Tab-separated table of N, CA and C in Angstrom:
chain	number	residue	atom	x	y	z
R	129	UNK	N	0.824	7.309	16.909
R	129	UNK	CA	0.100	8.800	16.210
R	129	UNK	C	-0.058	9.854	17.682
R	130	UNK	N	0.132	11.033	17.441
R	130	UNK	CA	-0.486	12.084	18.060
R	130	UNK	C	-2.090	12.265	17.933
R	131	UNK	N	-2.623	12.631	19.137
R	131	UNK	CA	-3.792	13.026	19.076
R	131	UNK	C	-3.872	14.320	17.838
R	132	UNK	N	-3.008	15.524	17.457
R	132	UNK	CA	-3.152	15.738	15.896
R	132	UNK	C	-3.115	14.981	14.425
R	133	UNK	N	-4.534	15.045	13.853
R	133	UNK	CA	-4.036	14.189	12.976
R	133	UNK	C	-2.867	15.265	11.840
R	134	UNK	N	-2.066	14.153	11.243
R	134	UNK	CA	-1.311	14.702	10.396
R	134	UNK	C	-1.867	15.170	9.068
R	135	UNK	N	-1.166	16.164	8.209
R	135	UNK	CA	-1.662	16.076	6.693
R	135	UNK	C	-2.553	15.232	5.886
R	136	UNK	N	-1.013	14.034	5.971
R	136	UNK	CA	-1.248	12.707	4.750
R	136	UNK	C	-2.807	11.778	5.211
R	137	UNK	N	-3.008	12.072	6.383
R	137	UNK	CA	-4.221	11.236	6.495
R	137	UNK	C	-5.396	10.995	5.594
R	138	UNK	N	-5.335	12.602	5.088
R	138	UNK	CA	-6.938	13.213	4.519
R	138	UNK	C	-6.432	13.591	3.224
R	139	UNK	N	-5.404	12.811	2.682
R	139	UNK	CA	-4.930	13.564	1.520
R	139	UNK	C	-5.423	12.954	0.088
R	140	UNK	N	-5.607	13.927	-0.503
R	140	UNK	CA	-6.787	14.024	-1.988
R	140	UNK	C	-5.755	12.834	-2.577
R	141	UNK	N	-6.937	11.413	-3.217
R	141	UNK	CA	-5.860	10.649	-4.408
R	141	UNK	C	-5.712	11.004	-5.845
R	142	UNK	N	-4.573	11.215	-6.038
R	142	UNK	CA	-4.067	12.022	-6.996
R	142	UNK	C	-3.718	10.863	-8.132
R	143	UNK	N	-4.005	10.492	-8.960
R	143	UNK	CA	-4.113	9.556	-10.330
R	143	UNK	C	-2.330	10.432	-11.365
R	144	UNK	N	-1.324	9.917	-11.014
R	144	UNK	CA	-0.515	10.599	-11.870
R	144	UNK	C	0.189	9.700	-12.663
R	145	UNK	N	0.606	9.469	-14.302
R	145	UNK	CA	1.196	9.075	-15.542
R	145	UNK	C	2.143	7.672	-13.934
R	146	UNK	N	2.615	6.804	-15.047
R	146	UNK	CA	3.313	5.878	-14.123
R	146	UNK	C	4.858	6.494	-14.216
R	147	UNK	N	5.780	6.264	-12.735
R	147	UNK	CA	6.706	7.150	-12.708
R	147	UNK	C	8.135	6.453	-12.406
R	148	UNK	N	8.672	6.073	-13.477
R	148	UNK	CA	9.307	4.174	-13.152
R	148	UNK	C	10.717	4.824	-11.750
R	149	UNK	N	10.968	6.197	-11.669
R	149	UNK	CA	11.566	6.171	-10.865
R	149	UNK	C	11.034	5.532	-9.462
R	150	UNK	N	9.667	5.536	-9.356
R	150	UNK	CA	9.223	4.836	-7.789
R	150	UNK	C	9.271	3.048	-7.830
R	151	UNK	N	9.530	2.481	-9.019
R	151	UNK	CA	10.072	1.301	-9.113
R	151	UNK	C	11.796	0.778	-8.078
R	152	UNK	N	12.109	2.165	-8.670
R	152	UNK	CA	13.568	1.769	-8.331
R	152	UNK	C	13.498	2.541	-6.915
R	153	UNK	N	12.616	3.459	-5.877
R	153	UNK	CA	12.419	3.763	-5.172
R	153	UNK	C	11.755	2.830	-4.140
R	154	UNK	N	10.704	2.084	-4.297
R	154	UNK	CA	10.465	0.801	-4.105
R	154	UNK	C	11.105	-0.400	-3.680
R	155	UNK	N	12.253	-0.550	-4.418
R	155	UNK	CA	13.149	-1.589	-4.390
R	155	UNK	C	14.264	-0.894	-3.042
R	156	UNK	N	14.856	0.428	-3.341
R	156	UNK	CA	15.454	0.516	-2.018
R	156	UNK	C	14.943	0.262	-0.892
R	157	UNK	N	13.293	1.060	-0.791
R	157	UNK	CA	12.622	0.953	0.726
R	157	UNK	C	11.992	-0.720	0.882
R	158	UNK	N	11.985	-1.576	0.009
R	158	UNK	CA	12.167	-2.830	0.280
R	158	UNK	C	13.335	-3.510	1.060
R	159	UNK	N	14.072	-3.252	0.460
R	159	UNK	CA	15.427	-3.881	0.911
R	159	UNK	C	15.331	-3.423	2.577
R	160	UNK	N	15.364	-2.198	2.583
R	160	UNK	CA	15.641	-1.871	3.712
R	160	UNK	C	14.243	-1.785	4.977
R	161	UNK	N	13.090	-2.063	4.627
R	161	UNK	CA	12.317	-2.900	5.487
R	161	UNK	C	12.800	-4.591	5.756
R	162	UNK	N	13.150	-5.200	4.573
R	162	UNK	CA	13.735	-6.586	5.165
R	162	UNK	C	14.447	-6.641	5.917
R	163	UNK	N	15.808	-5.570	6.022
R	163	UNK	CA	16.600	-5.679	6.728
R	163	UNK	C	16.044	-5.582	8.419
R	164	UNK	N	14.937	-3.894	8.478
R	164	UNK	CA	14.496	-3.843	9.299
R	164	UNK	C	13.389	-5.192	10.172
R	165	UNK	N	13.073	-5.614	9.060
R	165	UNK	CA	11.579	-6.511	9.770
R	165	UNK	C	12.497	-8.057	9.851
R	166	UNK	N	13.801	-8.167	9.391
R	166	UNK	CA	13.948	-10.194	9.526
R	166	UNK	C	13.386	-10.680	10.157
R	167	UNK	N	13.795	-9.978	11.532
R	167	UNK	CA	13.680	-11.189	12.695
R	167	UNK	C	12.095	-12.114	12.572
R	168	UNK	N	11.017	-10.708	12.220
R	168	UNK	CA	10.218	-11.031	11.997
R	168	UNK	C	8.847	-11.879	10.414
R	169	UNK	N	9.924	-11.657	9.559
R	169	UNK	CA	9.396	-12.003	8.166
R	169	UNK	C	9.121	-13.321	8.061
R	170	UNK	N	7.917	-13.880	7.428
R	170	UNK	CA	7.726	-15.079	7.082
R	170	UNK	C	8.168	-15.225	5.565
R	171	UNK	N	7.543	-15.090	4.756
R	171	UNK	CA	7.337	-14.893	3.131
R	171	UNK	C	8.072	-13.145	2.567
R	172	UNK	N	8.900	-12.921	3.704
R	172	UNK	CA	9.453	-11.514	2.843
R	172	UNK	C	9.022	-9.840	2.855
R	173	UNK	N	9.276	-9.231	2.092
R	173	UNK	CA	8.593	-7.760	2.176
R	173	UNK	C	8.591	-7.942	0.304
R	174	UNK	N	7.190	-7.847	-0.247
R	174	UNK	CA	7.001	-7.607	-1.659
R	174	UNK	C	6.344	-6.178	-2.203
R	175	UNK	N	6.869	-5.501	-3.127
R	175	UNK	CA	6.285	-3.712	-3.719
R	175	UNK	C	5.039	-4.560	-4.682
R	176	UNK	N	3.451	-4.556	-4.136
R	176	UNK	CA	2.595	-4.283	-4.559
R	176	UNK	C	2.140	-3.490	-5.008
R	177	UNK	N	0.787	-3.037	-5.217
R	177	UNK	CA	-0.132	-1.849	-5.703
R	177	UNK	C	0.125	-1.019	-6.754
R	178	UNK	N	-0.648	-0.318	-7.854
R	178	UNK	CA	-0.228	0.156	-9.193
R	178	UNK	C	0.998	0.597	-9.131
R	179	UNK	N	2.231	1.251	-8.325
R	179	UNK	CA	3.382	1.524	-8.614
R	179	UNK	C	4.517	0.735	-8.849
R	180	UNK	N	3.623	-1.141	-8.684
R	180	UNK	CA	4.281	-1.995	-9.076
R	180	UNK	C	4.073	-2.617	-10.414
R	181	UNK	N	3.126	-1.856	-10.834
R	181	UNK	CA	3.062	-2.218	-12.446
R	181	UNK	C	3.530	-1.523	-13.486
R	182	UNK	N	4.908	-1.711	-14.056
R	182	UNK	CA	5.121	-0.883	-15.158
R	182	UNK	C	4.476	-0.286	-16.326
R	183	UNK	N	3.954	0.813	-16.179
R	183	UNK	CA	3.255	1.582	-16.825
R	183	UNK	C	1.546	1.806	-16.575
R	184	UNK	N	1.446	1.780	-15.230
R	184	UNK	CA	0.354	1.882	-14.878
R	184	UNK	C	0.133	3.427	-14.059
R	185	UNK	N	-0.814	4.385	-14.450
R	185	UNK	CA	-1.064	5.465	-13.925
R	185	UNK	C	-1.451	4.823	-12.143
R	186	UNK	N	-0.701	5.709	-11.439
R	186	UNK	CA	-0.924	5.561	-9.961
R	186	UNK	C	-0.797	6.872	-9.060
R	187	UNK	N	-1.671	6.638	-8.209
R	187	UNK	CA	-1.056	7.930	-6.767
R	187	UNK	C	0.717	7.543	-6.231
R	188	UNK	N	1.194	8.384	-6.485
R	188	UNK	CA	2.676	8.566	-6.395
R	188	UNK	C	3.135	7.893	-4.793
R	189	UNK	N	2.315	6.773	-4.533
R	189	UNK	CA	2.276	6.556	-3.264
R	189	UNK	C	3.000	4.841	-3.313
R	190	UNK	N	3.955	4.233	-2.686
R	190	UNK	CA	4.610	3.219	-2.565
R	190	UNK	C	3.873	2.155	-1.746
R	191	UNK	N	3.366	0.755	-2.657
R	191	UNK	CA	2.740	-0.179	-1.400
R	191	UNK	C	3.679	-0.840	-1.351
R	192	UNK	N	3.972	-1.358	-0.083
R	192	UNK	CA	4.895	-2.187	0.322
R	192	UNK	C	4.099	-3.272	1.342
R	193	UNK	N	4.465	-4.956	1.096
R	193	UNK	CA	3.446	-5.584	2.486
R	193	UNK	C	4.756	-6.706	2.585
R	194	UNK	N	4.938	-7.051	4.055
R	194	UNK	CA	5.499	-7.805	4.536
R	194	UNK	C	4.421	-9.133	5.377
R	195	UNK	N	5.134	-10.049	5.218
R	195	UNK	CA	4.220	-11.128	5.195
R	195	UNK	C	5.024	-11.955	6.762
R	196	UNK	N	4.236	-11.414	7.743
R	196	UNK	CA	4.666	-11.411	9.619
R	196	UNK	C	4.676	-12.606	10.193
R	197	UNK	N	5.048	-13.138	11.116
R	197	UNK	CA	4.358	-14.070	11.840
R	197	UNK	C	3.612	-13.545	12.498
R	198	UNK	N	3.379	-12.383	13.304
R	198	UNK	CA	2.617	-11.826	13.889
R	198	UNK	C	2.293	-10.353	14.059
R	199	UNK	N	1.971	-9.619	13.520
R	199	UNK	CA	2.303	-7.917	13.043
R	199	UNK	C	1.680	-7.899	14.580
R	200	UNK	N	1.255	-7.769	15.487
R	200	UNK	CA	1.103	-7.238	16.924
R	200	UNK	C	2.548	-7.004	17.272
R	201	UNK	N	3.451	-7.959	17.475
R	201	UNK	CA	4.337	-8.237	17.867
R	201	UNK	C	5.515	-7.750	16.893
R	202	UNK	N	5.309	-7.407	15.938
R	202	UNK	CA	6.012	-6.954	15.209
R	202	UNK	C	5.887	-4.912	15.165
R	203	UNK	N	4.623	-4.863	15.837
R	203	UNK	CA	4.462	-3.233	15.839
R	203	UNK	C	4.822	-2.809	17.215
R	204	UNK	N	4.931	-3.919	18.437
R	204	UNK	CA	5.719	-4.003	19.784
R	204	UNK	C	6.900	-4.078	19.686
R	205	UNK	N	7.562	-4.896	19.018
R	205	UNK	CA	9.200	-4.674	18.562
R	205	UNK	C	10.154	-4.045	17.832
R	206	UNK	N	9.336	-3.834	17.075
R	206	UNK	CA	10.185	-3.390	15.696
R	206	UNK	C	10.023	-1.528	15.202
R	207	UNK	N	8.290	-1.828	16.372
R	207	UNK	CA	7.612	0.018	15.980
R	207	UNK	C	8.907	0.819	16.213
R	208	UNK	N	9.720	1.350	16.961
R	208	UNK	CA	10.717	1.879	17.212
R	208	UNK	C	11.458	2.626	16.057
R	209	UNK	N	11.717	1.007	15.883
R	209	UNK	CA	12.961	0.685	14.751
R	209	UNK	C	12.202	1.736	13.150
R	210	UNK	N	11.240	1.626	13.251
R	210	UNK	CA	10.420	1.706	12.139
R	210	UNK	C	9.872	3.291	11.970
R	211	UNK	N	9.402	3.707	13.204
R	211	UNK	CA	9.586	5.329	13.329
R	211	UNK	C	11.142	5.918	13.313
R	212	UNK	N	11.688	5.238	13.316
R	212	UNK	CA	13.345	5.756	13.160
R	212	UNK	C	13.766	6.024	11.917
R	213	UNK	N	13.155	5.299	10.965
R	213	UNK	CA	13.222	5.413	9.853
R	213	UNK	C	12.024	6.087	9.163
R	214	UNK	N	10.698	6.792	9.996
R	214	UNK	CA	10.417	7.319	8.910
R	214	UNK	C	8.720	7.207	8.982
R	215	UNK	N	8.435	5.916	9.469
R	215	UNK	CA	7.166	4.946	9.552
R	215	UNK	C	6.491	5.582	10.494
R	216	UNK	N	4.957	6.184	10.192
R	216	UNK	CA	4.291	6.538	11.176
R	216	UNK	C	2.954	5.240	11.042
R	217	UNK	N	2.738	4.781	13.066
R	217	UNK	CA	1.775	3.980	13.339
R	217	UNK	C	0.446	4.487	12.813
R	218	UNK	N	-0.171	3.507	12.094
R	218	UNK	CA	-1.727	3.791	12.050
R	218	UNK	C	-2.349	2.797	12.748
R	219	UNK	N	-3.115	3.269	14.579
R	219	UNK	CA	-3.325	1.787	14.978
R	219	UNK	C	-4.666	1.424	14.266
R	220	UNK	N	-5.012	0.045	14.545
R	220	UNK	CA	-5.950	-0.605	14.152
R	220	UNK	C	-7.497	0.275	14.030
R	221	UNK	N	-7.541	0.598	15.297
R	221	UNK	CA	-9.130	1.223	14.964
R	221	UNK	C	-8.997	2.701	14.479
R	222	UNK	N	-8.077	3.510	14.261
R	222	UNK	CA	-8.257	3.983	12.707
R	222	UNK	C	-7.981	3.457	11.584
R	223	UNK	N	-7.816	2.053	11.361
R	223	UNK	CA	-7.280	1.632	10.079
R	223	UNK	C	-8.463	0.877	9.621
R	224	UNK	N	-9.368	0.478	10.386
R	224	UNK	CA	-10.099	-0.402	10.102
R	224	UNK	C	-10.321	-1.611	9.434
R	225	UNK	N	-8.837	-1.850	9.462
R	225	UNK	CA	-8.724	-2.981	8.712
R	225	UNK	C	-7.998	-4.207	9.426
R	226	UNK	N	-9.247	-5.389	9.905
R	226	UNK	CA	-8.170	-5.958	11.367
R	226	UNK	C	-7.614	-7.255	10.299
R	227	UNK	N	-7.206	-7.152	9.351
R	227	UNK	CA	-6.148	-8.184	8.432
R	227	UNK	C	-5.117	-7.823	8.571
R	228	UNK	N	-4.608	-6.500	8.771
R	228	UNK	CA	-3.373	-5.949	8.612
R	228	UNK	C	-2.957	-5.422	9.574
R	229	UNK	N	-1.363	-4.222	9.937
R	229	UNK	CA	-0.588	-3.653	10.831
R	229	UNK	C	-0.686	-2.785	9.385
R	230	UNK	N	-0.391	-1.337	9.859
R	230	UNK	CA	-0.688	-0.124	9.140
R	230	UNK	C	0.388	1.102	9.021
R	231	UNK	N	1.219	1.102	8.717
R	231	UNK	CA	2.473	2.100	8.553
R	231	UNK	C	2.369	2.931	7.320
R	232	UNK	N	2.271	4.549	7.339
R	232	UNK	CA	2.588	5.230	6.403
R	232	UNK	C	3.570	5.965	6.742
R	233	UNK	N	4.985	6.091	4.972
R	233	UNK	CA	5.670	7.208	5.851
R	233	UNK	C	5.318	8.251	4.745
R	234	UNK	N	5.304	9.561	5.609
R	234	UNK	CA	5.519	10.996	4.972
R	234	UNK	C	6.710	11.332	4.189
R	235	UNK	N	6.307	12.140	3.533
R	235	UNK	CA	7.687	12.727	3.177
R	235	UNK	C	7.949	13.502	3.746
R	236	UNK	N	8.945	14.621	3.643
R	236	UNK	CA	9.885	15.341	4.604
R	236	UNK	C	9.200	16.675	5.058
R	237	UNK	N	8.129	17.030	4.399
R	237	UNK	CA	7.533	17.716	5.375
R	237	UNK	C	6.399	17.258	5.846
R	238	UNK	N	6.238	16.388	5.416
R	238	UNK	CA	4.727	15.799	6.456
R	238	UNK	C	3.398	15.925	6.155
R	239	UNK	N	3.615	16.653	4.955
R	239	UNK	CA	2.305	16.549	4.351
R	239	UNK	C	1.475	15.360	2.975
R	240	UNK	N	2.388	14.712	2.726
R	240	UNK	CA	2.265	13.684	1.609
R	240	UNK	C	2.222	12.480	2.049
R	241	UNK	N	2.073	11.750	1.640
R	241	UNK	CA	2.358	9.774	1.931
R	241	UNK	C	3.280	9.507	0.807
R	242	UNK	N	4.628	9.132	1.126
R	242	UNK	CA	5.384	8.510	-0.334
R	242	UNK	C	5.503	7.144	-0.216
R	243	UNK	N	4.969	6.263	1.062
R	243	UNK	CA	5.003	4.805	1.119
R	243	UNK	C	4.401	4.288	1.908
R	244	UNK	N	3.369	2.987	1.731
R	244	UNK	CA	2.812	2.652	2.559
R	244	UNK	C	3.840	1.270	3.088
R	245	UNK	N	2.966	0.481	4.382
R	245	UNK	CA	3.747	-1.050	5.155
R	245	UNK	C	2.570	-1.644	5.613
R	246	UNK	N	2.189	-2.344	4.695
R	246	UNK	CA	0.719	-3.565	5.418
R	246	UNK	C	1.846	-4.757	6.102
R	247	UNK	N	1.403	-4.752	7.463
R	247	UNK	CA	2.104	-6.131	7.748
R	247	UNK	C	0.935	-7.335	7.734
R	248	UNK	N	1.337	-8.251	7.331
R	248	UNK	CA	-0.126	-9.033	7.466
R	248	UNK	C	0.749	-10.247	7.899
R	249	UNK	N	-0.144	-11.098	8.228
R	249	UNK	CA	0.029	-12.383	8.884
R	249	UNK	C	0.364	-13.469	8.108
R	250	UNK	N	1.454	-13.875	7.908
R	250	UNK	CA	2.124	-15.071	7.070
R	250	UNK	C	0.502	-16.058	6.566
R	251	UNK	N	0.463	-16.783	5.976
R	251	UNK	CA	-1.327	-17.653	5.573
R	251	UNK	C	-2.098	-16.583	5.182
R	252	UNK	N	-2.315	-15.508	6.148
R	252	UNK	CA	-3.298	-14.709	5.381
R	252	UNK	C	-4.020	-14.319	4.161
R	253	UNK	N	-5.109	-15.019	3.524
R	253	UNK	CA	-5.310	-14.869	2.534
R	253	UNK	C	-4.945	-13.487	1.729
R	254	UNK	N	-4.992	-12.611	2.521
R	254	UNK	CA	-4.754	-11.293	1.378
R	254	UNK	C	-3.327	-11.063	0.968
R	255	UNK	N	-2.271	-11.832	1.628
R	255	UNK	CA	-1.324	-11.960	1.124
R	255	UNK	C	-1.530	-12.316	-0.460
R	256	UNK	N	-1.638	-13.481	-0.705
R	256	UNK	CA	-1.842	-14.071	-2.437
R	256	UNK	C	-2.920	-13.168	-2.827
R	257	UNK	N	-3.877	-12.554	-2.450
R	257	UNK	CA	-4.790	-11.723	-3.207
R	257	UNK	C	-4.147	-10.592	-4.381
R	258	UNK	N	-2.942	-9.906	-2.920
R	258	UNK	CA	-2.231	-8.386	-3.461
R	258	UNK	C	-1.614	-9.156	-4.341
R	259	UNK	N	-0.384	-9.970	-4.297
R	259	UNK	CA	0.174	-10.382	-5.208
R	259	UNK	C	-0.282	-10.445	-6.799
R	260	UNK	N	-1.354	-11.815	-6.331
R	260	UNK	CA	-2.213	-12.197	-7.480
R	260	UNK	C	-2.690	-11.206	-8.136
R	261	UNK	N	-3.220	-9.932	-8.263
R	261	UNK	CA	-3.744	-8.770	-8.562
R	261	UNK	C	-3.018	-8.117	-9.223
R	262	UNK	N	-1.752	-8.148	-8.541
R	262	UNK	CA	-0.540	-7.269	-9.029
R	262	UNK	C	-0.289	-7.979	-10.288
R	263	UNK	N	-0.261	-9.177	-10.158
R	263	UNK	CA	0.678	-10.087	-11.023
R	263	UNK	C	-0.490	-9.594	-12.314
R	264	UNK	N	-1.494	-10.222	-12.193
R	264	UNK	CA	-2.911	-10.067	-13.111
R	264	UNK	C	-2.747	-8.540	-14.114
R	265	UNK	N	-2.534	-7.454	-13.454
R	265	UNK	CA	-2.006	-6.333	-14.046
R	265	UNK	C	-0.851	-6.455	-14.401
R	266	UNK	N	0.396	-6.858	-14.143
R	266	UNK	CA	1.607	-6.720	-14.784
R	266	UNK	C	1.739	-7.810	-16.457
R	267	UNK	N	0.869	-9.101	-16.790
R	267	UNK	CA	0.364	-9.708	-17.680
R	267	UNK	C	-0.752	-8.981	-18.161
R	268	UNK	N	-1.610	-8.615	-17.865
R	268	UNK	CA	-2.575	-8.327	-18.946
R	268	UNK	C	-2.883	-5.927	-18.616
R	269	UNK	N	-2.047	-5.692	-20.053
R	269	UNK	CA	-2.205	-4.447	-20.748
R	269	UNK	C	-3.048	-4.142	-20.530
R	270	UNK	N	-4.138	-4.622	-21.168
R	270	UNK	CA	-5.784	-3.997	-21.413
R	270	UNK	C	-6.602	-4.050	-19.655
R	271	UNK	N	-6.212	-4.849	-19.045
R	271	UNK	CA	-6.451	-5.103	-17.715
R	271	UNK	C	-6.282	-3.637	-16.508
R	272	UNK	N	-5.160	-3.454	-17.166
R	272	UNK	CA	-3.937	-2.163	-16.433
R	272	UNK	C	-4.645	-1.036	-17.088
R	273	UNK	N	-4.862	-1.135	-17.958
R	273	UNK	CA	-6.091	0.290	-18.798
R	273	UNK	C	-6.992	0.713	-18.199
R	274	UNK	N	-8.047	-0.561	-18.071
R	274	UNK	CA	-9.420	-0.477	-17.475
R	274	UNK	C	-9.222	0.190	-16.328
R	275	UNK	N	-8.374	-0.686	-15.435
R	275	UNK	CA	-7.896	-0.141	-13.892
R	275	UNK	C	-7.639	1.109	-13.739
R	276	UNK	N	-6.776	1.496	-14.833
R	276	UNK	CA	-6.108	2.939	-14.734
R	276	UNK	C	-7.331	3.830	-14.681
R	277	UNK	N	-8.461	3.859	-16.108
R	277	UNK	CA	-9.315	4.706	-16.117
R	277	UNK	C	-10.291	4.616	-14.546
R	278	UNK	N	-10.935	3.655	-14.555
R	278	UNK	CA	-11.131	3.541	-13.297
R	278	UNK	C	-10.812	4.223	-11.632
R	279	UNK	N	-9.791	4.090	-11.489
R	279	UNK	CA	-8.962	5.249	-10.567
R	279	UNK	C	-8.936	6.693	-11.213
R	280	UNK	N	-8.943	7.150	-12.304
R	280	UNK	CA	-9.150	7.853	-12.359
R	280	UNK	C	-10.506	8.934	-12.237
R	281	UNK	N	-11.452	7.965	-12.748
R	281	UNK	CA	-12.528	8.194	-12.358
R	281	UNK	C	-13.414	8.553	-10.869
R	282	UNK	N	-13.071	7.394	-10.155
R	282	UNK	CA	-13.117	7.491	-9.180
R	282	UNK	C	-12.321	8.329	-8.139
R	283	UNK	N	-11.376	8.519	-8.714
R	283	UNK	CA	-10.177	9.456	-7.566
R	283	UNK	C	-11.050	11.377	-7.772
R	284	UNK	N	-11.565	11.542	-9.002
R	284	UNK	CA	-12.585	12.423	-9.821
R	284	UNK	C	-13.548	12.215	-8.890
R	285	UNK	N	-14.535	11.283	-8.651
R	285	UNK	CA	-15.502	11.108	-7.523
R	285	UNK	C	-15.894	11.202	-5.884
R	286	UNK	N	-14.403	11.275	-5.585
R	286	UNK	CA	-14.411	10.652	-3.861
R	286	UNK	C	-13.066	11.685	-3.679
R	287	UNK	N	-13.521	13.144	-4.136
R	287	UNK	CA	-12.098	13.745	-4.156
R	287	UNK	C	-12.081	14.330	-2.788
R	288	UNK	N	-11.098	14.612	-1.762
R	288	UNK	CA	-11.109	14.521	-0.063
R	288	UNK	C	-11.293	13.200	0.465
R	289	UNK	N	-12.179	11.859	-0.174
R	289	UNK	CA	-12.572	10.651	0.848
R	289	UNK	C	-11.460	9.621	0.284
R	290	UNK	N	-10.062	9.452	0.759
R	290	UNK	CA	-9.325	8.516	0.346
R	290	UNK	C	-10.385	6.915	0.559
R	291	UNK	N	-10.674	6.678	1.509
R	291	UNK	CA	-11.564	5.438	2.194
R	291	UNK	C	-12.677	5.489	1.328
R	292	UNK	N	-12.886	6.197	0.750
R	292	UNK	CA	-14.429	5.818	-0.035
R	292	UNK	C	-13.499	5.848	-2.008
R	293	UNK	N	-12.457	6.059	-2.001
R	293	UNK	CA	-12.032	5.604	-3.293
R	293	UNK	C	-11.452	4.317	-3.441
R	294	UNK	N	-10.334	4.007	-2.317
R	294	UNK	CA	-10.104	2.574	-1.638
R	294	UNK	C	-11.415	1.355	-1.911
R	295	UNK	N	-13.021	2.051	-1.182
R	295	UNK	CA	-13.193	0.587	-1.379
R	295	UNK	C	-14.104	0.589	-2.654
R	296	UNK	N	-13.959	2.072	-3.468
R	296	UNK	CA	-14.551	1.809	-4.686
R	296	UNK	C	-14.006	0.868	-5.854
R	297	UNK	N	-12.840	0.437	-5.337
R	297	UNK	CA	-12.600	-0.431	-6.472
R	297	UNK	C	-12.343	-1.794	-6.215
R	298	UNK	N	-13.027	-1.861	-4.853
R	298	UNK	CA	-13.047	-3.010	-4.103
R	298	UNK	C	-13.740	-4.371	-5.440
R	299	UNK	N	-14.900	-4.058	-6.529
R	299	UNK	CA	-15.297	-4.642	-7.134
R	299	UNK	C	-14.717	-5.047	-7.684
R	300	UNK	N	-13.836	-4.224	-8.859
R	300	UNK	CA	-13.054	-4.046	-9.539
R	300	UNK	C	-11.667	-5.449	-9.757
R	301	UNK	N	-11.386	-5.099	-8.084
R	301	UNK	CA	-10.266	-5.953	-7.874
R	301	UNK	C	-10.713	-7.358	-7.777
R	302	UNK	N	-12.037	-7.671	-7.040
R	302	UNK	CA	-12.331	-9.028	-7.101
R	302	UNK	C	-12.860	-9.841	-8.084
R	303	UNK	N	-13.393	-8.801	-9.315
R	303	UNK	CA	-13.476	-9.304	-10.533
R	303	UNK	C	-11.965	-9.523	-11.167
R	304	UNK	N	-10.942	-9.055	-11.178
R	304	UNK	CA	-10.028	-9.530	-11.822
R	304	UNK	C	-9.130	-10.589	-11.245
R	305	UNK	N	-9.151	-10.931	-10.258
R	305	UNK	CA	-9.549	-11.779	-9.152
R	305	UNK	C	-9.707	-13.329	-9.684
R	306	UNK	N	-10.763	-13.356	-9.639
R	306	UNK	CA	-12.073	-14.404	-10.122
R	306	UNK	C	-11.285	-14.323	-11.626
R	307	UNK	N	-11.545	-13.340	-12.477
R	307	UNK	CA	-11.250	-13.487	-13.644
R	307	UNK	C	-9.488	-14.427	-13.831
R	308	UNK	N	-8.944	-14.305	-13.562
R	308	UNK	CA	-7.322	-14.591	-13.315
R	308	UNK	C	-6.889	-15.379	-12.667
R	309	UNK	N	-8.076	-15.976	-11.949
R	309	UNK	CA	-7.666	-17.083	-10.865
R	309	UNK	C	-6.907	-18.668	-11.731
R	310	UNK	N	-5.910	-18.841	-11.273
R	310	UNK	CA	-5.337	-19.856	-11.574
R	310	UNK	C	-4.227	-20.014	-12.576
């Protein structure tokens, strides 16, 4: 990342009605990443997050998660290929989430995020948690509606603070995982 902070770095979270085109775009992006990251993949590339749940209101940003043997090696060895494909690396000291390596794909204008790539160490609990939460939302329409309502509330409360918005969802996610375990 350059010294200049890109506009997408502090983009305001905006919750929109479900857009089924994002499911198709995610599948295209997932397949592309599976090809780019093939030498490093352990458990594949998954579409997670709200855009992976049919009918769920979401930010129009596709979240993709790749299980890899060594996230830092992927950054070092595949970083140029990811950059050529439009992905921008967010260094760990900026991301503040030591359990992943993180990339953002902005739109052609460079103003808005269109996708996130979460590189996660194979076997890390976060992998299973992300999949379990996605699957719980897919199975339980009431849970999905409650989550959508919470996201709208938090997006309004945390305008301009994407990190606070994300952090404020943590208790809901933890409760949903506890209620849908097993």
